[in-house]
C-alpha atoms as one frame of an Amber mdcrd trajectory, in Angstrom:
protein
 -31.070   8.873   2.397 -32.831  11.996   3.756 -31.043  11.597   7.098 -27.559
  11.547   5.571 -27.064  15.328   5.314 -28.115  16.145   8.918 -25.881  13.329
  10.205 -22.973  14.614   8.126 -23.429  18.179   9.379 -23.696  17.003  13.000
 -20.553  14.886  12.636 -18.628  17.789  11.085 -19.710  20.126  13.881 -18.598
  17.542  16.467 -15.260  17.159  14.681 -14.424  20.846  14.880 -15.813  21.312
  18.381 -13.585  18.501  19.630 -10.746  19.944  17.574 -11.142  23.302  19.293
 -10.960  21.651  22.716  -7.867  19.681  21.725  -6.247  22.801  20.253  -6.716
  24.576  23.578  -5.260  21.585  25.441  -2.269  21.464  23.067  -1.681  25.178
  23.595  -1.944  24.890  27.384  -0.109  21.566  27.908   2.086  20.907  24.829
   4.044  17.670  24.727   6.530  18.924  22.122   7.245  22.342  20.611   5.844
  22.488  17.102   4.988  24.777  14.208   1.581  23.799  12.831   1.989  25.947
   9.730   4.986  23.909   8.561   2.868  21.047   7.184  -0.593  22.567   7.402
  -1.239  22.239   3.661  -0.823  18.461   3.813  -2.915  18.270   6.994  -5.771
  20.205   5.362  -5.539  18.128   2.169  -5.662  14.945   4.221  -8.647  16.150
   6.212 -10.655  17.211   3.150 -10.127  13.820   1.538 -10.436  11.494   4.527
 -13.309  13.280   6.290 -15.614  13.470   3.304 -14.785  10.000   2.024 -15.137
   8.328   5.440 -18.537   9.968   5.922 -19.563   8.824   2.462 -18.519   5.226
   3.169 -20.304   5.094   6.542 -23.438   7.154   5.844 -24.057   6.049   2.279
 -23.155   2.477   3.191 -25.728   2.543   5.966 -28.303   4.037   3.634 -27.630
   1.369   1.005 -27.966  -1.451   3.543 -31.351  -0.209   4.792 -33.055  -1.978
   1.902 -31.430  -5.328   2.552 -33.362  -8.219   4.024 -33.673  -8.146   7.843
 -31.795 -10.639  10.013 -34.581 -12.564  11.832 -32.077 -15.038  13.301 -30.784
 -12.200  15.519 -34.191 -11.110  16.806 -33.672 -12.916  20.108 -30.236 -11.368
  20.778 -30.448  -8.268  23.003 -29.611  -5.061  21.171 -27.041  -4.036  23.779
 -25.188  -7.337  23.346 -25.146  -6.891  19.583 -23.898  -3.328  20.063 -20.984
  -4.407  22.273 -20.105  -7.245  19.866 -20.207  -4.724  17.012 -17.842  -2.320
  18.779 -15.355  -5.070  19.678 -15.447  -6.620  16.202 -15.094  -3.246  14.458
 -12.157  -2.319  16.679 -10.494  -5.673  15.973 -10.910  -5.304  12.203  -9.407
  -1.802  12.367  -6.410  -3.371  14.101  -6.185  -6.179  11.532  -6.461  -3.847
   8.545  -3.877  -1.557  10.136  -1.421  -4.449  10.452  -2.009  -5.388   6.809
  -1.353  -1.797   5.726   2.152  -2.134   7.153   2.997  -5.025   4.844   5.014
  -4.505   1.689   2.111  -4.419  -0.774  -0.296  -2.248   1.194   2.223   0.203
   2.644   1.584   2.786  -0.147  -2.056   2.856   1.044  -0.951   3.884   4.543
   2.122   6.002   3.828   0.231   9.325   3.773  -0.931   8.753   7.352   2.676
   8.306   8.492   4.019  11.306   6.594   3.558  13.953   9.362   6.809  14.959
  11.021   4.803  16.597  13.792   1.905  14.919  15.559  -1.129  16.857  16.700
  -4.856  16.142  16.665  -5.432  17.465  13.121  -2.461  15.650  11.554  -4.084
  12.352  12.527  -6.614  12.839   9.738  -4.135  12.342   6.941  -5.264   9.213
   5.124  -5.292   8.136   1.498  -8.504   7.300  -0.325  -7.641   3.587  -0.326
  -6.810   3.757   3.400 -10.230   5.225   4.224 -12.143   2.612   2.231 -10.192
  -0.323   3.703 -10.504   1.131   7.202 -14.269   1.685   7.232 -15.772  -0.978
   4.962 -15.515  -3.715   7.647 -17.473  -1.486  10.037 -20.274  -1.037   7.503
 -20.342  -4.780   6.767 -20.407  -5.640  10.478 -23.311  -3.277  11.074 -25.388
  -5.392   8.678 -23.990  -8.743   9.821 -24.859  -8.016  13.470 -28.060  -6.124
  12.606 -27.178  -3.100  14.715 -29.269   0.053  14.301 -27.762   3.212  12.743
 -27.571   4.814  16.194 -25.002   2.205  17.268 -23.002   2.795  14.092 -22.954
   6.544  14.740 -21.997   5.992  18.381 -19.096   3.803  17.252 -18.077   6.454
  14.711 -18.203   9.113  17.439 -15.964   7.062  19.750 -13.456   6.539  16.948
 -13.556  10.240  16.028 -12.823  11.208  19.619 -10.076   8.634  19.977  -8.388
   9.612  16.726  -8.056  13.111  18.215  -6.861  11.675  21.535  -4.136   9.375
  20.250  -2.584  11.913  17.872  -2.819  14.857  20.279   0.278  16.829  21.202
  -0.786  16.980  24.851   1.389  16.182  27.856  -0.843  13.866  29.872   0.499
  12.742  33.259   2.649   9.655  32.629   1.110   7.771  35.559  -2.403   8.337
  34.166  -1.419   7.167  30.694   0.386   4.133  32.105  -2.797   3.076  33.910
  -5.093   3.723  30.946  -2.843   1.796  28.576  -3.922  -1.504  30.091  -7.191
  -0.898  28.243  -7.047   2.186  26.005  -4.706   3.744  23.467  -3.162   6.966
  24.820  -1.219   9.685  22.976   2.180   8.392  24.033   1.146   4.800  23.202
   0.168   5.722  19.646   3.059   8.132  19.139   5.317   5.076  19.401   3.579
   3.766  16.278   4.555   6.921  14.353   8.189   6.831  15.490  10.799   6.619
  12.752  13.170   4.622  14.952  13.745   1.165  13.379  13.210  -0.813  16.587
   9.775   0.788  17.096   8.435   0.176  13.580   5.486  -2.188  13.273   4.218
  -1.807  16.843   1.197  -0.400  18.719  -1.367  -0.777  15.922  -4.506  -0.540
  18.094  -7.140   2.155  17.457  -9.035   2.275  20.756  -8.428  -0.906  22.762
  -4.844  -2.029  23.432  -6.194  -5.568  23.886  -5.394  -6.537  20.283  -1.748
  -5.480  20.514  -1.376  -7.496  23.716  -3.068 -10.569  22.251  -0.974 -10.589
  19.084   2.357  -9.479  20.519   2.625  -6.100  18.764   2.663  -3.875  21.834
   5.736  -1.902  22.890   5.995   0.165  26.053   6.081   3.925  25.391   8.860
   4.074  27.969  11.180   2.806  25.209  10.644   5.929  23.064  12.975   8.867
  23.683  11.435  12.330  23.964  13.214  13.535  20.808  12.302  10.497  18.674
  11.532  11.727  15.129   8.216  11.044  13.401   7.503  10.590   9.703   8.772
   8.149   7.088  12.345   7.298   6.170  11.756   7.232   2.410  11.138   9.839
  -0.299   7.464  10.705  -0.667   5.763  10.264  -4.050   3.860  13.079  -5.794
   0.896  14.352  -3.766  -1.743  12.724  -5.982  -0.149   9.277  -5.593   0.249
   9.876  -1.859  -3.408  10.827  -1.380  -4.772   8.049  -3.571  -2.630   5.444
  -1.792  -0.804   4.095  -4.802   2.921   3.627  -5.370   4.449   6.073  -7.811
   6.756   4.616 -10.475  10.156   3.648  -9.057   9.047   4.410  -5.486  10.070
   2.033  -2.680   7.108  -0.241  -1.915   7.354  -1.300   1.675   8.217  -0.345
   5.197   8.531  -3.794   6.684
């Protein structure tokens, strides 16, 4: 437990340092014109909730699992192999949970994340409380199941932090570079398709880091199909802020996107 606070402070410093770099990139090479102040209140609210709760789930979950019985059956498996298996499994479960959050009954959990009408690195942190818990609990469980050390868990968290900034960034990367990377990795334009409000693009490009899962399960769509002026956001009235941030459906609110 004593290591939780230093890890939290280090993670928060990394978050804002990366955010500063992405802000500079968005200022120098913007993909779309935007006014950050227009929805900044919701972006800040989303960050304060999702950042602190995600750290609590990961760090406190790790601390709680330290007292559990060791996994002697994994002693002969190299640590690096367990680490790679952990990363792949965690990335897959993020994909799977993401797909489930686009079903009728779990859409209220995910709606806050899709509410931004402008995408930039900070807007990608909007997430309801239920979204955060569902998103990160499999990672904590896998860390125990595969007996990976806390350092691997923090490395995985760092990769996901970086890539959350990357895929929501309002940065005009060279199209040829993104096209090449998309065989393996999620790029900004690849993920922006997922946030498009256009009906034919709904329910696509769910991957968090590796595009492998979208390709395996037939949910990938080429970013070439998205027009430059495609709107983002949701095509339904938003519930009161408390319902939105908790991830529950307000009375008489539509309960599904798919």
